[in-house]
PDB file of C-alpha atoms in Angstrom:
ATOM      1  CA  UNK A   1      87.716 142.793 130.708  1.00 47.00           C
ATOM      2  CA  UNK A   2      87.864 139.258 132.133  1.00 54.00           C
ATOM      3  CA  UNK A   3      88.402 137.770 128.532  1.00 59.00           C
ATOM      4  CA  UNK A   4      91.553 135.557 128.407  1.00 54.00           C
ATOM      5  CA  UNK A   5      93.597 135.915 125.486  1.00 60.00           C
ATOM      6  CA  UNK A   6      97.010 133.754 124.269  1.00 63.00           C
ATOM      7  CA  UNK A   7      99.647 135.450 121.547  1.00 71.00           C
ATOM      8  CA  UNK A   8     102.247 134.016 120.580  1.00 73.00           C
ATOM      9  CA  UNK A   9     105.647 136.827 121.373  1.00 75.00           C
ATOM     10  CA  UNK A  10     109.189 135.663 120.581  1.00 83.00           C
ATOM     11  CA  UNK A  11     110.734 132.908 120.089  1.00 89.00           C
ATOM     12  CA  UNK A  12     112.009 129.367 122.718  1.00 88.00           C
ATOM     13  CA  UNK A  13     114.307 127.358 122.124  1.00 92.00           C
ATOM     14  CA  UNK A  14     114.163 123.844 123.541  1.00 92.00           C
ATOM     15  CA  UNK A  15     116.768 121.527 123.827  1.00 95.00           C
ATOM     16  CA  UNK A  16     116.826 118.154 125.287  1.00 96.00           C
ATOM     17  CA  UNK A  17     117.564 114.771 124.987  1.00 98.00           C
ATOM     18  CA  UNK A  18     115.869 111.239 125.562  1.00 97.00           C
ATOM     19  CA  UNK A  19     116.640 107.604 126.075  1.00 98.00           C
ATOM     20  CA  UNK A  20     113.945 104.558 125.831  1.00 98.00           C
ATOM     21  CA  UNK A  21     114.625 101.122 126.129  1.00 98.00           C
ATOM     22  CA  UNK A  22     112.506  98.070 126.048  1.00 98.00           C
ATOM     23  CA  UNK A  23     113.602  94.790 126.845  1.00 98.00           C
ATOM     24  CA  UNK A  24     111.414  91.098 125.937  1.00 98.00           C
ATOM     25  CA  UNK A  25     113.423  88.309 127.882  1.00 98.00           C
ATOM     26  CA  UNK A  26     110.246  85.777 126.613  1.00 98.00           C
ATOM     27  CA  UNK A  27     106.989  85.974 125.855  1.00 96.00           C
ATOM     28  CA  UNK A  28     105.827  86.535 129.510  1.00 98.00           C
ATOM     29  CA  UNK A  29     107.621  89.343 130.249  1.00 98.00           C
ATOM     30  CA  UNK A  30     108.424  93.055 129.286  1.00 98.00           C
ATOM     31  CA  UNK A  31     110.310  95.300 130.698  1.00 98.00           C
ATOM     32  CA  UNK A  32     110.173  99.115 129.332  1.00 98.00           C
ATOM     33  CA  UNK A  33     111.940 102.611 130.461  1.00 98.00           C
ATOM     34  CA  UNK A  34     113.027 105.980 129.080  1.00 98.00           C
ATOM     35  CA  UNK A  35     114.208 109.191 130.492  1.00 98.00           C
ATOM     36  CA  UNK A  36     114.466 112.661 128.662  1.00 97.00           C
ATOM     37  CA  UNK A  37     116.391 115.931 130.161  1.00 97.00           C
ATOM     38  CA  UNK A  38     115.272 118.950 128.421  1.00 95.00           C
ATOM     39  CA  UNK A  39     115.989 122.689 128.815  1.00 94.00           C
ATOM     40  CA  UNK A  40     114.394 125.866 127.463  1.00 91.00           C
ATOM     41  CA  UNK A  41     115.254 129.920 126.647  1.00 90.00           C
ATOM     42  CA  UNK A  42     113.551 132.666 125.619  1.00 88.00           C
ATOM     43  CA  UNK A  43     114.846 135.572 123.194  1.00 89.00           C
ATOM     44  CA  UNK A  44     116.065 137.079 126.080  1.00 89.00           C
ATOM     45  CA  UNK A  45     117.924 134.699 127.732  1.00 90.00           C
ATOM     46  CA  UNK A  46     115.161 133.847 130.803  1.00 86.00           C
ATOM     47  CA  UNK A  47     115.898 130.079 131.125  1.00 88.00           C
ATOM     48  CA  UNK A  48     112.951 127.511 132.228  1.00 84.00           C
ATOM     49  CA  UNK A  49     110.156 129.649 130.626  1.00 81.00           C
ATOM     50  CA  UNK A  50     108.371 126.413 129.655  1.00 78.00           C
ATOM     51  CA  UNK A  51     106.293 124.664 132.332  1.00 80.00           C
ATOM     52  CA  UNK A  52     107.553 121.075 131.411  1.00 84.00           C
ATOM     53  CA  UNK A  53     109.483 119.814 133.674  1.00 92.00           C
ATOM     54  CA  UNK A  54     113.501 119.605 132.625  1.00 94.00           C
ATOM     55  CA  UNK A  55     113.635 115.446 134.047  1.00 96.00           C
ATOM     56  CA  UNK A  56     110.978 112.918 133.328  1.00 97.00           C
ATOM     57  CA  UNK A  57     111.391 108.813 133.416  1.00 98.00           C
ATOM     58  CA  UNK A  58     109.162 106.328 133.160  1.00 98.00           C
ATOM     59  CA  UNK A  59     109.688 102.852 133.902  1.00 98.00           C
ATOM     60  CA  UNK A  60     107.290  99.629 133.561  1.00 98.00           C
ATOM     61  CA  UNK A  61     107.012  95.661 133.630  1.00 98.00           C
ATOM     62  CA  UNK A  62     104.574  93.411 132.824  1.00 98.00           C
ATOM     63  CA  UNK A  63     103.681  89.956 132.601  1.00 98.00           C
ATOM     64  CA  UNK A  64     101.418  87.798 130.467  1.00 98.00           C
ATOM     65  CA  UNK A  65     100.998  84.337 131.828  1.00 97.00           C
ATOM     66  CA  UNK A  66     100.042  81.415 129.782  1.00 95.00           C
ATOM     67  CA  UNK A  67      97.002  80.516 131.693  1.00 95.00           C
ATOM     68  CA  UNK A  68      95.092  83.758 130.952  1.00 95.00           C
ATOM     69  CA  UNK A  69      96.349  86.525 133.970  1.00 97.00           C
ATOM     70  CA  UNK A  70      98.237  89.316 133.045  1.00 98.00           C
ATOM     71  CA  UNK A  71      99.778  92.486 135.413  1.00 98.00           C
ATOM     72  CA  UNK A  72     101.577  95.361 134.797  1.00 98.00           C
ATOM     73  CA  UNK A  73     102.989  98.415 136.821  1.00 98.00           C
ATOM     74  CA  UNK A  74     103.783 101.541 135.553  1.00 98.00           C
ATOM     75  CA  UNK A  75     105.908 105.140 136.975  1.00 98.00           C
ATOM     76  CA  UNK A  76     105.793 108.101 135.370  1.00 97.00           C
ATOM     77  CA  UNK A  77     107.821 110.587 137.347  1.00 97.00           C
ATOM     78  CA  UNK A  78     108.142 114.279 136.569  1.00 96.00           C
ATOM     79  CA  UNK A  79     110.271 116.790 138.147  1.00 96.00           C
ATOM     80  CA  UNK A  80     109.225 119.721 139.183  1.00 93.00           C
ATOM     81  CA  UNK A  81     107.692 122.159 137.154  1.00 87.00           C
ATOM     82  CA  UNK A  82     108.787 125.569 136.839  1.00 79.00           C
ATOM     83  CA  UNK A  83     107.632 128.409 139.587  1.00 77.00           C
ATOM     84  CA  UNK A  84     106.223 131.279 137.930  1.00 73.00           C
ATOM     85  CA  UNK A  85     106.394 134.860 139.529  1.00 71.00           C
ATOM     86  CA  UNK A  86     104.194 137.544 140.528  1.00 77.00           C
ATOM     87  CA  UNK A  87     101.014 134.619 141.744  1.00 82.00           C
ATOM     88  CA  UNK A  88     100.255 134.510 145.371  1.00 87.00           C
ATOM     89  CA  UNK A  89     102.054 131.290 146.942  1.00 88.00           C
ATOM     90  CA  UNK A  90      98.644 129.849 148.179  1.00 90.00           C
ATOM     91  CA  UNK A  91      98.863 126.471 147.019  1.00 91.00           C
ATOM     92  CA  UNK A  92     101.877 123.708 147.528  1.00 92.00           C
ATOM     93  CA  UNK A  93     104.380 124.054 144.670  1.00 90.00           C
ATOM     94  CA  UNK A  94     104.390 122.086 141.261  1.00 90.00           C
ATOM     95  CA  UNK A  95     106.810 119.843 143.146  1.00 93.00           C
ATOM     96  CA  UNK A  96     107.910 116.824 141.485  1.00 96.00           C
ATOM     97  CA  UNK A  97     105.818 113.287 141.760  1.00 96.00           C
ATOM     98  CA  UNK A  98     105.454 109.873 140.664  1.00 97.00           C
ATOM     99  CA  UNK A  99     101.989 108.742 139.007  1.00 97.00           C
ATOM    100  CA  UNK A 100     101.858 105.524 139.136  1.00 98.00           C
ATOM    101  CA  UNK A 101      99.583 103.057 137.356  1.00 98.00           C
ATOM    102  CA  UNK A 102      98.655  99.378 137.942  1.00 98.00           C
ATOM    103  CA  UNK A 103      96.650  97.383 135.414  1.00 98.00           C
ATOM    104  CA  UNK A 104      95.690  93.367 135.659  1.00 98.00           C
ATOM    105  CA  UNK A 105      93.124  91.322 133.833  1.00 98.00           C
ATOM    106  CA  UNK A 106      91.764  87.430 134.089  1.00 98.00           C
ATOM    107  CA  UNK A 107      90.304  85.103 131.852  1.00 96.00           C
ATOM    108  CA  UNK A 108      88.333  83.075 133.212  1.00 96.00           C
ATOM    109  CA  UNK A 109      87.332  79.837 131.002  1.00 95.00           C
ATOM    110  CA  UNK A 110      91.646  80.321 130.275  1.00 94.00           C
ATOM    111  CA  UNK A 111      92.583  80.295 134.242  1.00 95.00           C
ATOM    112  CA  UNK A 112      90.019  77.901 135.338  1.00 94.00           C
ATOM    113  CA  UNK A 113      91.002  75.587 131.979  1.00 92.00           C
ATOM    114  CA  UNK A 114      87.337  75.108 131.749  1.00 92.00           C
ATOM    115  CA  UNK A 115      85.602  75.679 128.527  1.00 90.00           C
ATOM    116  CA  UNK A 116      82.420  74.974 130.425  1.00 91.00           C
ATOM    117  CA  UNK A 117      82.178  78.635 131.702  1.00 91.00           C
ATOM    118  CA  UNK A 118      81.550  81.611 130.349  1.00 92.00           C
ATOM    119  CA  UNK A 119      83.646  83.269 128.160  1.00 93.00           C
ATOM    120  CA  UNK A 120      84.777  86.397 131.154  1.00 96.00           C
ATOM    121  CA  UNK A 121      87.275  88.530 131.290  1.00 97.00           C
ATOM    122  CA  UNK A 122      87.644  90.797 134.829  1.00 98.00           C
ATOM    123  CA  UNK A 123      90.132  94.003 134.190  1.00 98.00           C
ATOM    124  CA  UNK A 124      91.557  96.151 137.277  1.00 98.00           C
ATOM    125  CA  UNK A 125      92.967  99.030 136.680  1.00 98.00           C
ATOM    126  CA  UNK A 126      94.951 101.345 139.369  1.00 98.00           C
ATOM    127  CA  UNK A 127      95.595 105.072 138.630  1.00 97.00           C
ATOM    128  CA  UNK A 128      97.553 106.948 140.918  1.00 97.00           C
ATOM    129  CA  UNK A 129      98.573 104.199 142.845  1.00 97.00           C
ATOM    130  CA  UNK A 130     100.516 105.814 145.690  1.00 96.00           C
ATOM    131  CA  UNK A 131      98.019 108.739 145.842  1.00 96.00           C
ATOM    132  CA  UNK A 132      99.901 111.686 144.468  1.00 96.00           C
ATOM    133  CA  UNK A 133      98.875 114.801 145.109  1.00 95.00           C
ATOM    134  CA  UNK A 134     100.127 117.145 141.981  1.00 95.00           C
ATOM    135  CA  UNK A 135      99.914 120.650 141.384  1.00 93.00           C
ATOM    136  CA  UNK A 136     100.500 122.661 138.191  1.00 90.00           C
ATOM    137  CA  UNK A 137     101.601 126.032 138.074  1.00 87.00           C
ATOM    138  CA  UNK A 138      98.516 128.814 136.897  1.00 85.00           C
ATOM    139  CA  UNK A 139      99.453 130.197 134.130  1.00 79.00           C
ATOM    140  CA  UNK A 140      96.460 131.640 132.825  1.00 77.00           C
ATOM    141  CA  UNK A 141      95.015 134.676 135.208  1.00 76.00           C
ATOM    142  CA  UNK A 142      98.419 134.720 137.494  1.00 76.00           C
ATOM    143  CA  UNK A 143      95.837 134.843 140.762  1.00 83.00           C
ATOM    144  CA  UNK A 144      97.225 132.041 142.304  1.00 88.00           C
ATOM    145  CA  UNK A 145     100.537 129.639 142.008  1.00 88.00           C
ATOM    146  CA  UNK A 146      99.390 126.668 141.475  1.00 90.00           C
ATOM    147  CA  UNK A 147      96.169 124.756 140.869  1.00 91.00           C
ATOM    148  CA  UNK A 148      95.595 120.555 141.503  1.00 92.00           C
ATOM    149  CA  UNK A 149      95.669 118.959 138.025  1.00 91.00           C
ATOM    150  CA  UNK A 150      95.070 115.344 138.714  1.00 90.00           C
ATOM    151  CA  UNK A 151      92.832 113.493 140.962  1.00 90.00           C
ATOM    152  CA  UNK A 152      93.527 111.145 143.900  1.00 94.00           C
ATOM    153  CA  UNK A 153      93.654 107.379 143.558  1.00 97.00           C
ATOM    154  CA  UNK A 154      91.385 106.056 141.729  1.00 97.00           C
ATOM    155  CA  UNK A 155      90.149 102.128 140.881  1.00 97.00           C
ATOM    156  CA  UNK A 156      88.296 101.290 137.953  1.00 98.00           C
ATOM    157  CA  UNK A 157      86.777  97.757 137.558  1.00 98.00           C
ATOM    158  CA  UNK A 158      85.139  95.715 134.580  1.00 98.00           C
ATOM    159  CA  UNK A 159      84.031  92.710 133.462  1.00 97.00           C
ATOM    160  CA  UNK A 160      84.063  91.561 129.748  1.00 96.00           C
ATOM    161  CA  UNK A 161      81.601  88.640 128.731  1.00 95.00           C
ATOM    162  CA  UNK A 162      82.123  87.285 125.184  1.00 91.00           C
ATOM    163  CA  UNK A 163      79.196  85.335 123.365  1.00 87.00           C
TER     164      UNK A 163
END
């Protein structure tokens, strides 16, 4: 009792399709995006048996200046995921989201065109930037429907100094 265990029964069949794109108009800037639609079945024709959500896109830009600063900005979004049965509805749904990631750096000597400081590079990086909360169904004891699977925002700082 209380031992989890995972076999594989039957068979799914996916089926799906995807588009990326990436586009370079100079060296400064890049803009990136893809979208995929999938579906799924089981042997016995239950559709939507995989928790993957059946519409995901992502989308980004950045930019690389010549005087050592660099941004970019990132969305993930992914539909909602699919609602299993029999779990007591105690938590939101696995409604869909958008996760959201921004990332910058600076060089310093390269910004300040001074060779006389040090050699420092600062980094920011975002996650979650518009403070998602997501939930992903529980698949694994059934005891409740969903359970949070990633955190709140969440900023991360360094600094890089090169001798």
């Amino acid at each position: 009792d209380g031992i989890l265990t995972f076999v594989n029964m039957g068979e799914v069949d996916f089926e799906g399709i995807e588009v990326e794109s990436k586009y370079r108009p100079n060296t400064q800037w890049e803009f990136l995006g893809s979208v995929s639609y999938q579906v799924n079945e089981d042997q016995s024709g239950q559709r939507d048996v995989g928790l993957v959500p059946n519409f995901m896109g992502k989308w980004g830009v950045s930019y690389d200046s010549p005087n050592g600063f660099s941004i970019g900005l990132f969305d993930s979004y992914f539909g909602e995921s699919a609602e299993l049965s029999g779990a007591p509805k105690l938590n939101p749904d696995a409604d869909s989201y958008h996760w959201m990631t921004l990332k910058s750096s600076l060089e310093l000597r390269k910004y300040f065109n001074a060779n006389t400081i040090p050699n420092i590079r600062l980094n920011l990086f975002v996650d979650n930037l518009l403070d998602e909360d997501v939930y992903f169904p529980e698949f694994n004891f059934s005891s409740v429907n969903t359970l949070p699977s990633r955190t709140g925002i969440a900023i991360y700082g360094s600094a890089t100094i090169k001798f």
